[in-house]
PDB file of C-alpha atoms in Angstrom:
ATOM      1  CA  MET A   1     104.961   3.065  16.227  1.00 62.00           C
ATOM      2  CA  LEU A   2     102.934   4.417  19.170  1.00 57.00           C
ATOM      3  CA  LYS A   3     105.225   7.423  19.502  1.00 59.00           C
ATOM      4  CA  SER A   4     104.924   8.212  15.784  1.00 62.00           C
ATOM      5  CA  THR A   5     101.139   7.940  15.742  1.00 61.00           C
ATOM      6  CA  ILE A   6     100.832  10.163  18.826  1.00 61.00           C
ATOM      7  CA  LEU A   7     102.969  12.828  17.120  1.00 62.00           C
ATOM      8  CA  PHE A   8     100.911  12.569  13.950  1.00 64.00           C
ATOM      9  CA  LEU A   9      97.717  12.896  16.003  1.00 61.00           C
ATOM     10  CA  ARG A  10      99.044  16.071  17.578  1.00 64.00           C
ATOM     11  CA  ILE A  11      99.793  17.384  14.091  1.00 65.00           C
ATOM     12  CA  SER A  12      96.244  16.690  12.929  1.00 65.00           C
ATOM     13  CA  CYS A  13      94.783  18.463  15.951  1.00 62.00           C
ATOM     14  CA  LEU A  14      96.910  21.544  15.290  1.00 60.00           C
ATOM     15  CA  LEU A  15      95.729  21.600  11.676  1.00 61.00           C
ATOM     16  CA  ILE A  16      92.120  21.547  12.838  1.00 54.00           C
ATOM     17  CA  LEU A  17      92.636  24.556  15.112  1.00 50.00           C
ATOM     18  CA  VAL A  18      94.764  26.736  12.817  1.00 48.00           C
ATOM     19  CA  LEU A  19      93.524  30.006  11.331  1.00 36.00           C
ATOM     20  CA  SER A  20      94.838  31.102   7.940  1.00 38.00           C
ATOM     21  CA  SER A  21      96.781  34.339   7.476  1.00 39.00           C
ATOM     22  CA  CYS A  22      98.701  34.641   4.193  1.00 39.00           C
ATOM     23  CA  ALA A  23     100.808  37.354   2.649  1.00 40.00           C
ATOM     24  CA  THR A  24      99.868  39.003  -0.627  1.00 40.00           C
ATOM     25  CA  ASN A  25     100.857  36.930  -3.625  1.00 44.00           C
ATOM     26  CA  THR A  26     103.970  38.290  -5.322  1.00 71.00           C
ATOM     27  CA  VAL A  27     104.720  35.150  -7.298  1.00 79.00           C
ATOM     28  CA  VAL A  28     105.657  36.766 -10.635  1.00 76.00           C
ATOM     29  CA  LYS A  29     106.466  40.337  -9.546  1.00 75.00           C
ATOM     30  CA  ASP A  30     110.060  40.099 -10.825  1.00 78.00           C
ATOM     31  CA  PHE A  31     109.128  38.581 -14.190  1.00 87.00           C
ATOM     32  CA  THR A  32     107.830  39.990 -17.466  1.00 90.00           C
ATOM     33  CA  PRO A  33     105.204  38.407 -19.755  1.00 90.00           C
ATOM     34  CA  ALA A  34     106.676  36.248 -22.504  1.00 91.00           C
ATOM     35  CA  THR A  35     105.469  34.586 -25.686  1.00 90.00           C
ATOM     36  CA  PHE A  36     104.105  31.076 -25.197  1.00 86.00           C
ATOM     37  CA  GLU A  37     106.673  28.385 -25.989  1.00 86.00           C
ATOM     38  CA  ILE A  38     104.578  25.439 -24.837  1.00 90.00           C
ATOM     39  CA  THR A  39     100.940  24.718 -24.006  1.00 94.00           C
ATOM     40  CA  THR A  40     101.653  21.809 -21.640  1.00 95.00           C
ATOM     41  CA  PHE A  41     104.482  21.420 -19.149  1.00 95.00           C
ATOM     42  CA  VAL A  42     105.482  17.848 -18.305  1.00 94.00           C
ATOM     43  CA  ALA A  43     106.928  17.537 -14.804  1.00 93.00           C
ATOM     44  CA  PRO A  44     109.955  15.219 -14.836  1.00 91.00           C
ATOM     45  CA  TYR A  45     109.887  13.959 -11.254  1.00 95.00           C
ATOM     46  CA  PHE A  46     108.009  10.816 -10.122  1.00 95.00           C
ATOM     47  CA  SER A  47     107.251   9.925 -13.736  1.00 93.00           C
ATOM     48  CA  ASN A  48     109.069   6.597 -14.185  1.00 94.00           C
ATOM     49  CA  PRO A  49     106.861   3.585 -13.339  1.00 94.00           C
ATOM     50  CA  GLU A  50     109.969   1.398 -13.017  1.00 94.00           C
ATOM     51  CA  ILE A  51     111.241   3.343 -10.001  1.00 92.00           C
ATOM     52  CA  ASP A  52     110.184   3.241  -6.358  1.00 94.00           C
ATOM     53  CA  TYR A  53     110.832   6.799  -5.177  1.00 96.00           C
ATOM     54  CA  VAL A  54     111.957   6.405  -1.566  1.00 96.00           C
ATOM     55  CA  TYR A  55     112.735   9.346   0.704  1.00 97.00           C
ATOM     56  CA  LYS A  56     113.446   9.982   4.350  1.00 96.00           C
ATOM     57  CA  ALA A  57     110.677  12.299   5.501  1.00 95.00           C
ATOM     58  CA  ASN A  58     110.638  14.940   8.196  1.00 92.00           C
ATOM     59  CA  ILE A  59     107.335  16.661   8.978  1.00 88.00           C
ATOM     60  CA  THR A  60     107.365  19.768  11.166  1.00 88.00           C
ATOM     61  CA  VAL A  61     104.233  21.582  12.339  1.00 80.00           C
ATOM     62  CA  TYR A  62     104.145  24.120  15.144  1.00 77.00           C
ATOM     63  CA  GLY A  63     107.295  22.730  16.721  1.00 78.00           C
ATOM     64  CA  ASN A  64     106.222  19.071  16.533  1.00 82.00           C
ATOM     65  CA  GLU A  65     108.351  16.740  14.412  1.00 86.00           C
ATOM     66  CA  LEU A  66     107.710  13.346  12.882  1.00 85.00           C
ATOM     67  CA  THR A  67     110.234  11.330  10.887  1.00 90.00           C
ATOM     68  CA  GLY A  68     109.580   8.343   8.679  1.00 94.00           C
ATOM     69  CA  ILE A  69     109.862   6.938   5.164  1.00 96.00           C
ATOM     70  CA  PHE A  70     107.935   8.306   2.175  1.00 96.00           C
ATOM     71  CA  ILE A  71     107.494   5.983  -0.818  1.00 96.00           C
ATOM     72  CA  ALA A  72     105.844   6.970  -4.115  1.00 97.00           C
ATOM     73  CA  LYS A  73     105.353   4.801  -7.191  1.00 96.00           C
ATOM     74  CA  LYS A  74     103.589   5.464 -10.486  1.00 96.00           C
ATOM     75  CA  ILE A  75     101.214   2.517 -10.894  1.00 96.00           C
ATOM     76  CA  ASN A  76      99.571   3.535 -14.198  1.00 94.00           C
ATOM     77  CA  ASP A  77      99.411   6.479 -16.604  1.00 91.00           C
ATOM     78  CA  THR A  78      97.411   8.675 -14.233  1.00 92.00           C
ATOM     79  CA  THR A  79      97.856   7.339 -10.696  1.00 96.00           C
ATOM     80  CA  HIS A  80     100.544   7.168  -8.029  1.00 97.00           C
ATOM     81  CA  ARG A  81     100.558   5.116  -4.873  1.00 97.00           C
ATOM     82  CA  VAL A  82     101.931   6.830  -1.762  1.00 97.00           C
ATOM     83  CA  VAL A  83     102.935   4.991   1.417  1.00 96.00           C
ATOM     84  CA  PHE A  84     104.213   6.565   4.616  1.00 94.00           C
ATOM     85  CA  THR A  85     105.814   4.344   7.244  1.00 94.00           C
ATOM     86  CA  THR A  86     107.712   4.713  10.468  1.00 90.00           C
ATOM     87  CA  GLU A  87     111.470   4.242  10.300  1.00 89.00           C
ATOM     88  CA  PHE A  88     110.859   0.713  11.603  1.00 88.00           C
ATOM     89  CA  GLY A  89     108.597  -0.128   8.644  1.00 87.00           C
ATOM     90  CA  ASN A  90     105.181   0.119  10.309  1.00 91.00           C
ATOM     91  CA  LYS A  91     102.698   1.476   7.766  1.00 93.00           C
ATOM     92  CA  LEU A  92     100.910   4.669   8.813  1.00 91.00           C
ATOM     93  CA  LEU A  93      99.038   5.466   5.606  1.00 93.00           C
ATOM     94  CA  ASP A  94      98.603   4.174   2.066  1.00 96.00           C
ATOM     95  CA  PHE A  95      96.998   6.386  -0.624  1.00 97.00           C
ATOM     96  CA  GLU A  96      96.313   6.127  -4.352  1.00 97.00           C
ATOM     97  CA  ILE A  97      96.133   9.547  -5.967  1.00 97.00           C
ATOM     98  CA  SER A  98      95.636  11.105  -9.403  1.00 94.00           C
ATOM     99  CA  GLU A  99      94.537  14.530 -10.640  1.00 90.00           C
ATOM    100  CA  THR A 100      90.880  13.505 -10.365  1.00 91.00           C
ATOM    101  CA  ASP A 101      90.711  10.545  -7.969  1.00 94.00           C
ATOM    102  CA  PHE A 102      91.817   9.786  -4.437  1.00 96.00           C
ATOM    103  CA  LYS A 103      91.620   6.481  -2.569  1.00 96.00           C
ATOM    104  CA  VAL A 104      92.636   5.634   0.976  1.00 96.00           C
ATOM    105  CA  ASN A 105      93.863   2.040   0.977  1.00 97.00           C
ATOM    106  CA  SER A 106      94.680   2.148   4.674  1.00 96.00           C
ATOM    107  CA  ILE A 107      95.385   4.623   7.436  1.00 92.00           C
ATOM    108  CA  VAL A 108      95.906   4.149  11.160  1.00 89.00           C
ATOM    109  CA  GLU A 109      92.965   5.308  13.230  1.00 89.00           C
ATOM    110  CA  GLU A 110      94.917   8.061  14.973  1.00 82.00           C
ATOM    111  CA  LEU A 111      95.666   9.750  11.626  1.00 83.00           C
ATOM    112  CA  ASP A 112      92.231   9.354  10.082  1.00 87.00           C
ATOM    113  CA  LYS A 113      91.260  13.019  10.526  1.00 87.00           C
ATOM    114  CA  LYS A 114      89.562  14.779   7.616  1.00 90.00           C
ATOM    115  CA  ILE A 115      91.662  17.948   7.674  1.00 87.00           C
ATOM    116  CA  LEU A 116      94.929  16.008   7.865  1.00 86.00           C
ATOM    117  CA  VAL A 117      93.962  13.655   5.027  1.00 90.00           C
ATOM    118  CA  ASN A 118      92.782  16.565   2.846  1.00 92.00           C
ATOM    119  CA  THR A 119      95.982  18.522   3.491  1.00 91.00           C
ATOM    120  CA  LEU A 120      98.170  15.581   2.537  1.00 92.00           C
ATOM    121  CA  LYS A 121      95.978  14.859  -0.496  1.00 94.00           C
ATOM    122  CA  THR A 122      96.528  18.423  -1.770  1.00 94.00           C
ATOM    123  CA  ASP A 123     100.274  18.260  -1.109  1.00 95.00           C
ATOM    124  CA  PHE A 124     100.817  14.863  -2.735  1.00 95.00           C
ATOM    125  CA  ARG A 125      98.566  15.625  -5.706  1.00 95.00           C
ATOM    126  CA  LEU A 126     100.604  18.746  -6.472  1.00 96.00           C
ATOM    127  CA  LEU A 127     103.919  16.974  -5.866  1.00 97.00           C
ATOM    128  CA  LEU A 128     103.111  14.004  -8.101  1.00 96.00           C
ATOM    129  CA  ARG A 129     101.215  15.765 -10.880  1.00 94.00           C
ATOM    130  CA  ASN A 130     102.653  14.923 -14.276  1.00 92.00           C
ATOM    131  CA  GLN A 131     101.202  17.543 -16.632  1.00 93.00           C
ATOM    132  CA  PHE A 132     100.208  21.206 -16.316  1.00 95.00           C
ATOM    133  CA  LEU A 133      98.224  23.090 -18.973  1.00 95.00           C
ATOM    134  CA  ILE A 134      99.896  26.482 -19.427  1.00 95.00           C
ATOM    135  CA  ASN A 135      97.788  29.653 -19.412  1.00 93.00           C
ATOM    136  CA  GLU A 136     100.510  32.298 -19.088  1.00 93.00           C
ATOM    137  CA  GLN A 137     104.281  32.489 -19.443  1.00 94.00           C
ATOM    138  CA  PHE A 138     106.807  34.888 -17.900  1.00 94.00           C
ATOM    139  CA  GLU A 139     110.581  35.167 -17.781  1.00 93.00           C
ATOM    140  CA  ASN A 140     113.594  37.067 -16.525  1.00 92.00           C
ATOM    141  CA  ALA A 141     117.293  36.761 -17.311  1.00 91.00           C
ATOM    142  CA  THR A 142     117.704  33.365 -15.622  1.00 93.00           C
ATOM    143  CA  ASP A 143     114.299  31.699 -15.378  1.00 93.00           C
ATOM    144  CA  LYS A 144     111.118  30.823 -17.227  1.00 94.00           C
ATOM    145  CA  VAL A 145     107.814  30.811 -15.375  1.00 95.00           C
ATOM    146  CA  TYR A 146     104.709  28.904 -16.457  1.00 95.00           C
ATOM    147  CA  LYS A 147     101.334  29.672 -14.896  1.00 94.00           C
ATOM    148  CA  SER A 148      98.651  26.974 -14.908  1.00 95.00           C
ATOM    149  CA  LYS A 149      95.033  27.319 -13.765  1.00 93.00           C
ATOM    150  CA  ASP A 150      93.947  24.726 -11.189  1.00 92.00           C
ATOM    151  CA  GLY A 151      90.224  25.114 -10.523  1.00 89.00           C
ATOM    152  CA  ASN A 152      89.875  28.473  -8.783  1.00 91.00           C
ATOM    153  CA  ARG A 153      93.587  28.475  -7.926  1.00 93.00           C
ATOM    154  CA  PHE A 154      96.866  28.541  -9.824  1.00 95.00           C
ATOM    155  CA  ASN A 155     100.084  26.563 -10.049  1.00 95.00           C
ATOM    156  CA  THR A 156     103.145  28.571 -11.021  1.00 95.00           C
ATOM    157  CA  LEU A 157     106.186  26.596 -12.164  1.00 96.00           C
ATOM    158  CA  PHE A 158     109.708  27.995 -12.064  1.00 96.00           C
ATOM    159  CA  VAL A 159     112.235  26.526 -14.506  1.00 95.00           C
ATOM    160  CA  SER A 160     115.871  27.589 -14.760  1.00 94.00           C
ATOM    161  CA  LYS A 161     117.002  28.443 -18.283  1.00 90.00           C
ATOM    162  CA  ALA A 162     120.312  26.753 -17.539  1.00 85.00           C
ATOM    163  CA  GLY A 163     119.535  23.060 -17.811  1.00 80.00           C
ATOM    164  CA  GLU A 164     115.765  23.578 -18.043  1.00 86.00           C
ATOM    165  CA  LYS A 165     115.378  22.380 -14.443  1.00 92.00           C
ATOM    166  CA  LEU A 166     112.082  22.631 -12.583  1.00 95.00           C
ATOM    167  CA  TYR A 167     113.053  23.986  -9.172  1.00 96.00           C
ATOM    168  CA  LYS A 168     109.843  25.361  -7.651  1.00 96.00           C
ATOM    169  CA  ILE A 169     106.055  25.123  -7.799  1.00 97.00           C
ATOM    170  CA  VAL A 170     103.861  27.724  -6.095  1.00 96.00           C
ATOM    171  CA  HIS A 171     100.199  26.870  -5.446  1.00 95.00           C
ATOM    172  CA  SER A 172      98.161  30.031  -4.881  1.00 93.00           C
ATOM    173  CA  SER A 173      94.814  31.776  -5.011  1.00 89.00           C
ATOM    174  CA  LYS A 174      94.504  34.942  -7.087  1.00 82.00           C
ATOM    175  CA  THR A 175      96.036  36.978  -4.278  1.00 80.00           C
ATOM    176  CA  LYS A 176      97.733  34.655  -1.788  1.00 87.00           C
ATOM    177  CA  GLU A 177     100.382  31.965  -1.850  1.00 91.00           C
ATOM    178  CA  LYS A 178      99.270  28.692  -0.264  1.00 93.00           C
ATOM    179  CA  ILE A 179     101.988  26.072  -0.825  1.00 95.00           C
ATOM    180  CA  ASN A 180     105.574  26.204  -2.094  1.00 96.00           C
ATOM    181  CA  ILE A 181     107.362  23.082  -3.310  1.00 97.00           C
ATOM    182  CA  ASN A 182     111.115  23.413  -3.851  1.00 97.00           C
ATOM    183  CA  PHE A 183     113.176  20.794  -5.687  1.00 97.00           C
ATOM    184  CA  VAL A 184     116.916  20.145  -5.685  1.00 95.00           C
ATOM    185  CA  SER A 185     117.864  18.076  -8.709  1.00 93.00           C
ATOM    186  CA  GLU A 186     121.194  17.406 -10.387  1.00 88.00           C
ATOM    187  CA  ASN A 187     119.801  15.991 -13.610  1.00 86.00           C
ATOM    188  CA  ASN A 188     116.176  17.221 -13.885  1.00 83.00           C
ATOM    189  CA  ILE A 189     115.045  13.579 -13.836  1.00 87.00           C
ATOM    190  CA  PHE A 190     115.199  12.768 -10.134  1.00 91.00           C
ATOM    191  CA  ALA A 191     114.869  15.188  -7.215  1.00 95.00           C
ATOM    192  CA  GLU A 192     117.377  14.507  -4.458  1.00 96.00           C
ATOM    193  CA  LYS A 193     115.648  16.876  -2.033  1.00 97.00           C
ATOM    194  CA  ILE A 194     112.107  18.248  -1.857  1.00 97.00           C
ATOM    195  CA  VAL A 195     110.665  20.771   0.593  1.00 98.00           C
ATOM    196  CA  ILE A 196     106.906  21.391   0.840  1.00 96.00           C
ATOM    197  CA  GLN A 197     106.235  24.596   2.767  1.00 95.00           C
ATOM    198  CA  HIS A 198     102.741  25.849   3.599  1.00 94.00           C
ATOM    199  CA  GLN A 199     102.276  29.607   3.816  1.00 90.00           C
ATOM    200  CA  ASN A 200      99.004  29.710   5.776  1.00 86.00           C
ATOM    201  CA  ILE A 201      99.927  27.132   8.416  1.00 86.00           C
ATOM    202  CA  LYS A 202     103.237  26.239  10.017  1.00 85.00           C
ATOM    203  CA  LEU A 203     103.602  22.960   8.180  1.00 89.00           C
ATOM    204  CA  ARG A 204     106.818  21.867   6.473  1.00 93.00           C
ATOM    205  CA  ILE A 205     107.545  18.509   4.832  1.00 94.00           C
ATOM    206  CA  GLU A 206     111.143  17.741   3.869  1.00 97.00           C
ATOM    207  CA  LEU A 207     111.971  14.716   1.731  1.00 97.00           C
ATOM    208  CA  ASN A 208     115.557  13.552   1.236  1.00 97.00           C
ATOM    209  CA  TYR A 209     116.456  10.737  -1.149  1.00 93.00           C
ATOM    210  CA  PHE A 210     116.972   7.534   0.798  1.00 85.00           C
ATOM    211  CA  LYS A 211     120.221   5.933  -0.317  1.00 73.00           C
ATOM    212  CA  GLN A 212     119.755   2.275   0.447  1.00 62.00           C
TER     213      GLN A 212
END
């Protein structure tokens, strides 16, 4: 556990020191405006309260790596509980998160850094969000794209026309991409692999379904 917490502490320190530098947002440059089909998009992943979603996690930031177990469970209509442990089962953090609320149930002292907690809160809130109000729709030959306003930012959802699978979410400002979440799913119900990639810092979180 000591080794894991030291690595996580190094990650938090790097996040504190980083300066942002993002590329211009080109999220929908290859798509054309389309007529609205829906006003609300319901994300299929992490939506079943009967399932404990358990993944092997690999976090990489500026060459530092941390592995562990990521567990998410929907505990009521609006809230998920997220637990991150070492591979030996030692709990590193325990959050409850919804679109409007955030609660830290526990976190080891070494990880209790404001910028780290806020970064993970943003990532997990986007990952676990169940519904998106649609403001614009686009499409090309293979995909539909739904754009949803999120405060002063935007979430853009990419859905393949074949199978209606959600395969990517892009969180952005008006001009710059901030976070990309990519999903690999065979059935559009459960994501076997998830990659969270930040564009303004060298932070990557990869989640792979843990086959017990």
